[in-house]
Amino acid sequence: SQKIEQNSEALNIQEGKTATLTCNYTNYSPAYLQWYRQDPGRGPVFLLLIRENEKEKRKERLKVTFDTTLKQSLFHITASQPADSATYLCALDAGGTSYGKLTFGQGTILTVHP
Amino acid sequence: GAVVSQHPSWVICKSGTSVKIECRSLDFQATTMFWYRQFPKQSLMLMATSNEGSKATYEQGVEKDKFLINHASLTLSTLTVTSAHPEDSSFYICSAPPGGLHEQYFGPGTRLTVT
Protein backbone atom coordinates (compact mmCIF):
# COMPACT_ATOMS: atom_id res chain seq x y z
CA SER A 1 0.00 0.00 0.00
CA GLN A 2 1.05 3.62 -0.47
CA LYS A 3 3.01 5.05 2.40
CA ILE A 4 4.33 8.51 3.13
CA GLU A 5 6.68 9.13 6.02
CA GLN A 6 7.94 12.39 7.35
CA ASN A 7 10.95 11.32 9.28
CA SER A 8 10.59 13.52 12.32
CA GLU A 9 7.46 14.01 14.31
CA ALA A 10 9.07 17.09 15.84
CA LEU A 11 12.06 19.25 15.05
CA ASN A 12 13.50 21.94 17.31
CA ILE A 13 16.04 24.45 16.02
CA GLN A 14 17.49 27.80 16.96
CA GLU A 15 16.48 30.98 15.22
CA GLY A 16 18.66 31.75 12.22
CA LYS A 17 19.50 28.12 11.50
CA THR A 18 18.28 26.10 8.54
CA ALA A 19 15.46 23.66 9.16
CA THR A 20 15.50 20.54 6.99
CA LEU A 21 12.42 18.32 6.83
CA THR A 22 12.26 14.97 5.06
CA CYS A 23 9.45 13.23 3.24
CA ASN A 24 9.85 9.64 2.02
CA TYR A 25 7.32 7.61 0.12
CA THR A 26 6.85 4.04 -1.04
CA ASN A 27 4.57 2.30 -3.51
CA TYR A 28 3.76 5.62 -5.14
CA SER A 29 4.67 7.46 -8.33
CA PRO A 30 3.66 11.05 -7.69
CA ALA A 31 3.41 13.47 -10.55
CA TYR A 32 3.58 16.33 -8.08
CA LEU A 33 4.87 16.71 -4.56
CA GLN A 34 3.68 19.59 -2.45
CA TRP A 35 4.53 21.11 0.91
CA TYR A 36 1.99 22.79 3.15
CA ARG A 37 2.10 24.62 6.46
CA GLN A 38 -0.60 24.03 9.04
CA ASP A 39 -1.10 26.07 12.18
CA PRO A 40 -3.15 24.66 15.09
CA GLY A 41 -6.88 24.63 14.37
CA ARG A 42 -6.42 25.93 10.83
CA GLY A 43 -6.46 24.53 7.32
CA PRO A 44 -3.18 23.89 5.51
CA VAL A 45 -1.55 26.70 3.54
CA PHE A 46 0.20 25.91 0.25
CA LEU A 47 3.94 26.60 0.18
CA LEU A 48 5.65 24.91 -2.75
CA LEU A 49 4.95 22.40 -5.51
CA ILE A 50 7.56 20.40 -7.42
CA ARG A 51 6.96 18.21 -10.43
CA GLU A 52 8.37 14.73 -10.96
CA ASN A 53 10.74 16.00 -13.65
CA GLU A 54 12.11 18.81 -11.47
CA LYS A 55 14.99 18.49 -9.04
CA GLU A 56 14.71 21.70 -7.03
CA LYS A 57 12.40 24.62 -6.44
CA ARG A 58 12.96 27.79 -4.44
CA LYS A 59 10.73 30.49 -3.07
CA GLU A 60 12.21 33.17 -0.86
CA ARG A 61 13.64 31.33 2.20
CA LEU A 62 12.13 28.01 1.15
CA LYS A 63 13.72 25.29 -0.94
CA VAL A 64 12.39 21.87 -1.89
CA THR A 65 14.23 19.04 -3.60
CA PHE A 66 12.71 15.98 -5.19
CA ASP A 67 14.57 12.73 -5.87
CA THR A 68 12.30 10.20 -7.57
CA THR A 69 15.04 7.56 -7.47
CA LEU A 70 15.36 7.78 -3.69
CA LYS A 71 11.61 8.50 -3.43
CA GLN A 72 12.39 11.41 -1.18
CA SER A 73 11.80 15.14 -0.88
CA LEU A 74 13.71 17.54 1.35
CA PHE A 75 12.21 20.84 2.48
CA HIS A 76 14.50 23.55 3.74
CA ILE A 77 13.72 26.79 5.57
CA THR A 78 16.78 29.02 5.74
CA ALA A 79 17.32 31.77 8.29
CA SER A 80 14.47 30.31 10.32
CA GLN A 81 12.35 32.55 12.53
CA PRO A 82 10.05 31.80 15.48
CA ALA A 83 7.14 32.69 13.17
CA ASP A 84 8.07 29.63 11.08
CA SER A 85 6.97 27.40 13.97
CA ALA A 86 4.12 25.23 12.67
CA THR A 87 3.36 21.74 11.38
CA TYR A 88 4.68 21.08 7.89
CA LEU A 89 2.97 18.53 5.70
CA CYS A 90 4.16 16.92 2.52
CA ALA A 91 1.50 15.78 0.10
CA LEU A 92 1.60 13.67 -3.02
CA ASP A 93 -0.58 13.99 -6.09
CA ALA A 94 -0.52 11.17 -8.63
CA GLY A 95 -1.95 13.44 -11.30
CA GLY A 96 -3.95 12.12 -14.24
CA THR A 97 -7.33 10.79 -13.19
CA SER A 98 -6.30 11.32 -9.57
CA TYR A 99 -5.74 15.03 -10.20
CA GLY A 100 -6.05 17.02 -7.03
CA LYS A 101 -6.41 14.05 -4.71
CA LEU A 102 -3.71 14.61 -2.15
CA THR A 103 -2.21 11.98 0.11
CA PHE A 104 -0.61 13.61 3.13
CA GLY A 105 2.25 12.62 5.38
CA GLN A 106 1.70 12.77 9.11
CA GLY A 107 3.51 16.09 9.42
CA THR A 108 6.55 17.43 11.22
CA ILE A 109 6.06 19.91 14.05
CA LEU A 110 8.75 22.55 13.70
CA THR A 111 9.61 24.77 16.65
CA VAL A 112 12.06 27.62 16.14
CA HIS A 113 13.47 28.92 19.40
CA PRO A 114 14.51 32.58 19.73
CA GLY B 1 -4.23 34.71 -3.75
CA ALA B 2 -7.07 32.22 -3.95
CA VAL B 3 -9.35 32.19 -0.93
CA VAL B 4 -11.60 29.40 0.30
CA SER B 5 -14.03 29.91 3.15
CA GLN B 6 -15.97 27.45 5.31
CA HIS B 7 -19.03 27.88 7.44
CA PRO B 8 -19.50 27.27 10.27
CA SER B 9 -16.06 27.31 11.84
CA TRP B 10 -17.30 25.11 14.65
CA VAL B 11 -20.51 23.29 15.48
CA ILE B 12 -21.79 21.17 18.33
CA CYS B 13 -24.69 18.86 17.66
CA LYS B 14 -26.53 16.04 19.38
CA SER B 15 -26.12 12.45 18.34
CA GLY B 16 -28.58 11.48 15.62
CA THR B 17 -28.94 14.94 14.10
CA SER B 18 -27.55 16.18 10.79
CA VAL B 19 -25.07 18.97 10.22
CA LYS B 20 -24.33 20.87 7.01
CA ILE B 21 -20.93 22.43 6.31
CA GLU B 22 -20.44 24.92 3.48
CA CYS B 23 -17.28 25.45 1.45
CA ARG B 24 -16.98 28.45 -0.86
CA SER B 25 -14.32 29.59 -3.26
CA LEU B 26 -14.43 33.36 -2.93
CA ASP B 27 -12.38 34.65 -5.84
CA PHE B 28 -12.26 31.79 -8.31
CA GLN B 29 -14.49 29.14 -9.77
CA ALA B 30 -13.97 25.54 -8.76
CA THR B 31 -15.49 22.72 -10.78
CA THR B 32 -13.89 20.34 -8.30
CA MET B 33 -13.55 20.60 -4.56
CA PHE B 34 -12.24 18.11 -2.06
CA TRP B 35 -13.32 17.22 1.46
CA TYR B 36 -10.83 16.03 4.06
CA ARG B 37 -11.13 14.91 7.66
CA GLN B 38 -8.50 15.30 10.33
CA PHE B 39 -8.60 13.57 13.70
CA PRO B 40 -6.52 14.92 16.60
CA LYS B 41 -2.79 14.50 16.10
CA GLN B 42 -3.34 12.84 12.76
CA SER B 43 -2.92 14.05 9.22
CA LEU B 44 -5.58 14.91 6.69
CA MET B 45 -7.44 12.07 5.04
CA LEU B 46 -9.29 12.60 1.80
CA MET B 47 -12.95 11.73 2.11
CA ALA B 48 -14.45 12.63 -1.23
CA THR B 49 -14.23 14.64 -4.41
CA SER B 50 -17.05 17.07 -5.07
CA ASN B 51 -17.84 17.65 -8.73
CA GLU B 52 -19.98 20.51 -9.99
CA GLY B 53 -22.86 19.13 -12.01
CA SER B 54 -22.27 15.48 -11.19
CA LYS B 55 -22.14 13.06 -8.31
CA ALA B 56 -19.41 13.15 -5.76
CA THR B 57 -16.86 10.35 -5.66
CA TYR B 58 -15.96 8.86 -2.31
CA GLU B 59 -12.74 7.31 -1.06
CA GLN B 60 -12.72 3.73 0.05
CA GLY B 61 -14.27 3.30 3.47
CA VAL B 62 -16.24 6.56 3.42
CA GLU B 63 -20.02 6.04 3.58
CA LYS B 64 -21.64 8.05 0.83
CA ASP B 65 -25.07 7.86 2.47
CA LYS B 66 -23.70 9.29 5.67
CA PHE B 67 -21.63 12.09 4.16
CA LEU B 68 -23.80 13.76 1.55
CA ILE B 69 -22.03 16.11 -0.81
CA ASN B 70 -23.70 18.63 -3.09
CA HIS B 71 -21.75 20.87 -5.46
CA ALA B 72 -24.48 23.41 -6.06
CA SER B 73 -22.51 25.92 -8.09
CA LEU B 74 -19.02 26.69 -9.30
CA THR B 75 -18.23 28.35 -5.98
CA LEU B 76 -20.11 26.25 -3.42
CA SER B 77 -19.90 22.70 -2.15
CA THR B 78 -21.70 21.41 0.92
CA LEU B 79 -21.01 18.40 3.12
CA THR B 80 -23.88 17.10 5.24
CA VAL B 81 -23.07 14.68 8.01
CA THR B 82 -26.27 12.72 8.50
CA SER B 83 -27.27 10.98 11.73
CA ALA B 84 -24.08 12.16 13.35
CA HIS B 85 -22.46 10.08 16.08
CA PRO B 86 -19.68 10.94 18.52
CA GLU B 87 -17.15 9.09 16.34
CA ASP B 88 -17.90 11.62 13.57
CA SER B 89 -16.43 14.35 15.76
CA SER B 90 -13.48 15.68 13.79
CA PHE B 91 -12.00 18.62 11.92
CA TYR B 92 -13.49 18.82 8.42
CA ILE B 93 -11.56 20.79 5.81
CA CYS B 94 -12.37 21.51 2.19
CA SER B 95 -9.99 22.47 -0.59
CA ALA B 96 -10.14 23.60 -4.18
CA PRO B 97 -7.57 24.07 -6.93
CA PRO B 98 -7.90 27.26 -8.96
CA GLY B 99 -8.33 26.37 -12.61
CA GLY B 100 -5.22 24.96 -14.26
CA LEU B 101 -3.23 24.79 -11.03
CA HIS B 102 -2.24 21.73 -9.06
CA GLU B 103 -1.80 23.29 -5.65
CA GLN B 104 -4.79 23.27 -3.36
CA TYR B 105 -6.27 26.14 -1.42
CA PHE B 106 -7.81 25.01 1.82
CA GLY B 107 -10.62 26.43 3.87
CA PRO B 108 -10.04 27.25 7.54
CA GLY B 109 -11.80 24.08 8.63
CA THR B 110 -14.92 23.20 10.63
CA ARG B 111 -14.65 21.63 14.05
CA LEU B 112 -17.56 19.23 14.55
CA THR B 113 -18.35 17.92 18.01
CA VAL B 114 -21.14 15.39 18.37
CA THR B 115 -22.43 14.91 21.93
Tab-separated table of C-alpha atoms in Angstrom, chain B:
chain	number	residue	atom	x	y	z
B	1	GLY	CA	-4.233	34.711	-3.746
B	2	ALA	CA	-7.071	32.215	-3.949
B	3	VAL	CA	-9.354	32.190	-0.935
B	4	VAL	CA	-11.600	29.402	0.299
B	5	SER	CA	-14.034	29.907	3.153
B	6	GLN	CA	-15.966	27.451	5.307
B	7	HIS	CA	-19.032	27.880	7.445
B	8	PRO	CA	-19.500	27.273	10.274
B	9	SER	CA	-16.057	27.315	11.840
B	10	TRP	CA	-17.299	25.110	14.650
B	11	VAL	CA	-20.509	23.292	15.483
B	12	ILE	CA	-21.788	21.172	18.331
B	13	CYS	CA	-24.693	18.859	17.665
B	14	LYS	CA	-26.529	16.038	19.384
B	15	SER	CA	-26.116	12.447	18.343
B	16	GLY	CA	-28.577	11.483	15.624
B	17	THR	CA	-28.940	14.942	14.104
B	18	SER	CA	-27.552	16.182	10.788
B	19	VAL	CA	-25.072	18.969	10.221
B	20	LYS	CA	-24.331	20.869	7.011
B	21	ILE	CA	-20.929	22.430	6.310
B	22	GLU	CA	-20.440	24.917	3.483
B	23	CYS	CA	-17.282	25.445	1.446
B	24	ARG	CA	-16.977	28.445	-0.856
B	25	SER	CA	-14.317	29.594	-3.264
B	26	LEU	CA	-14.425	33.364	-2.931
B	27	ASP	CA	-12.376	34.648	-5.842
B	28	PHE	CA	-12.256	31.787	-8.313
B	29	GLN	CA	-14.492	29.139	-9.766
B	30	ALA	CA	-13.970	25.536	-8.763
B	31	THR	CA	-15.493	22.716	-10.775
B	32	THR	CA	-13.886	20.336	-8.304
B	33	MET	CA	-13.553	20.605	-4.565
B	34	PHE	CA	-12.237	18.114	-2.065
B	35	TRP	CA	-13.315	17.218	1.459
B	36	TYR	CA	-10.827	16.032	4.061
B	37	ARG	CA	-11.135	14.908	7.660
B	38	GLN	CA	-8.499	15.297	10.327
B	39	PHE	CA	-8.603	13.568	13.704
B	40	PRO	CA	-6.523	14.922	16.604
B	41	LYS	CA	-2.790	14.496	16.102
B	42	GLN	CA	-3.340	12.843	12.756
B	43	SER	CA	-2.918	14.048	9.219
B	44	LEU	CA	-5.575	14.913	6.687
B	45	MET	CA	-7.438	12.072	5.042
B	46	LEU	CA	-9.287	12.601	1.797
B	47	MET	CA	-12.953	11.728	2.112
B	48	ALA	CA	-14.453	12.630	-1.234
B	49	THR	CA	-14.227	14.643	-4.410
B	50	SER	CA	-17.047	17.075	-5.068
B	51	ASN	CA	-17.843	17.647	-8.726
B	52	GLU	CA	-19.978	20.506	-9.985
B	53	GLY	CA	-22.862	19.132	-12.009
B	54	SER	CA	-22.269	15.484	-11.193
B	55	LYS	CA	-22.145	13.056	-8.307
B	56	ALA	CA	-19.408	13.152	-5.760
B	57	THR	CA	-16.865	10.348	-5.659
B	58	TYR	CA	-15.956	8.863	-2.312
B	59	GLU	CA	-12.744	7.312	-1.063
B	60	GLN	CA	-12.723	3.729	0.055
B	61	GLY	CA	-14.272	3.305	3.472
B	62	VAL	CA	-16.245	6.561	3.422
B	63	GLU	CA	-20.018	6.039	3.581
B	64	LYS	CA	-21.640	8.055	0.833
B	65	ASP	CA	-25.074	7.864	2.465
B	66	LYS	CA	-23.699	9.292	5.670
B	67	PHE	CA	-21.626	12.085	4.158
B	68	LEU	CA	-23.801	13.756	1.555
B	69	ILE	CA	-22.033	16.110	-0.813
B	70	ASN	CA	-23.702	18.633	-3.089
B	71	HIS	CA	-21.749	20.866	-5.457
B	72	ALA	CA	-24.485	23.406	-6.059
B	73	SER	CA	-22.508	25.917	-8.089
B	74	LEU	CA	-19.018	26.686	-9.301
B	75	THR	CA	-18.231	28.348	-5.978
B	76	LEU	CA	-20.108	26.254	-3.418
B	77	SER	CA	-19.899	22.696	-2.151
B	78	THR	CA	-21.697	21.407	0.919
B	79	LEU	CA	-21.014	18.404	3.124
B	80	THR	CA	-23.878	17.102	5.237
B	81	VAL	CA	-23.068	14.682	8.015
B	82	THR	CA	-26.271	12.720	8.498
B	83	SER	CA	-27.272	10.985	11.728
B	84	ALA	CA	-24.081	12.160	13.355
B	85	HIS	CA	-22.464	10.078	16.083
B	86	PRO	CA	-19.676	10.938	18.516
B	87	GLU	CA	-17.150	9.087	16.342
B	88	ASP	CA	-17.896	11.624	13.573
B	89	SER	CA	-16.429	14.354	15.759
B	90	SER	CA	-13.481	15.681	13.788
B	91	PHE	CA	-12.005	18.621	11.916
B	92	TYR	CA	-13.488	18.823	8.424
B	93	ILE	CA	-11.555	20.787	5.812
B	94	CYS	CA	-12.369	21.514	2.187
B	95	SER	CA	-9.994	22.468	-0.585
B	96	ALA	CA	-10.136	23.601	-4.175
B	97	PRO	CA	-7.566	24.070	-6.932
B	98	PRO	CA	-7.898	27.262	-8.963
B	99	GLY	CA	-8.330	26.368	-12.615
B	100	GLY	CA	-5.220	24.963	-14.257
B	101	LEU	CA	-3.232	24.793	-11.034
B	102	HIS	CA	-2.239	21.726	-9.062
B	103	GLU	CA	-1.796	23.286	-5.651
B	104	GLN	CA	-4.792	23.268	-3.359
B	105	TYR	CA	-6.267	26.143	-1.417
B	106	PHE	CA	-7.807	25.014	1.819
B	107	GLY	CA	-10.617	26.426	3.871
B	108	PRO	CA	-10.044	27.252	7.535
B	109	GLY	CA	-11.797	24.075	8.629
B	110	THR	CA	-14.920	23.203	10.626
B	111	ARG	CA	-14.651	21.630	14.046
B	112	LEU	CA	-17.564	19.228	14.550
B	113	THR	CA	-18.346	17.920	18.011
B	114	VAL	CA	-21.145	15.385	18.372
B	115	THR	CA	-22.426	14.912	21.932
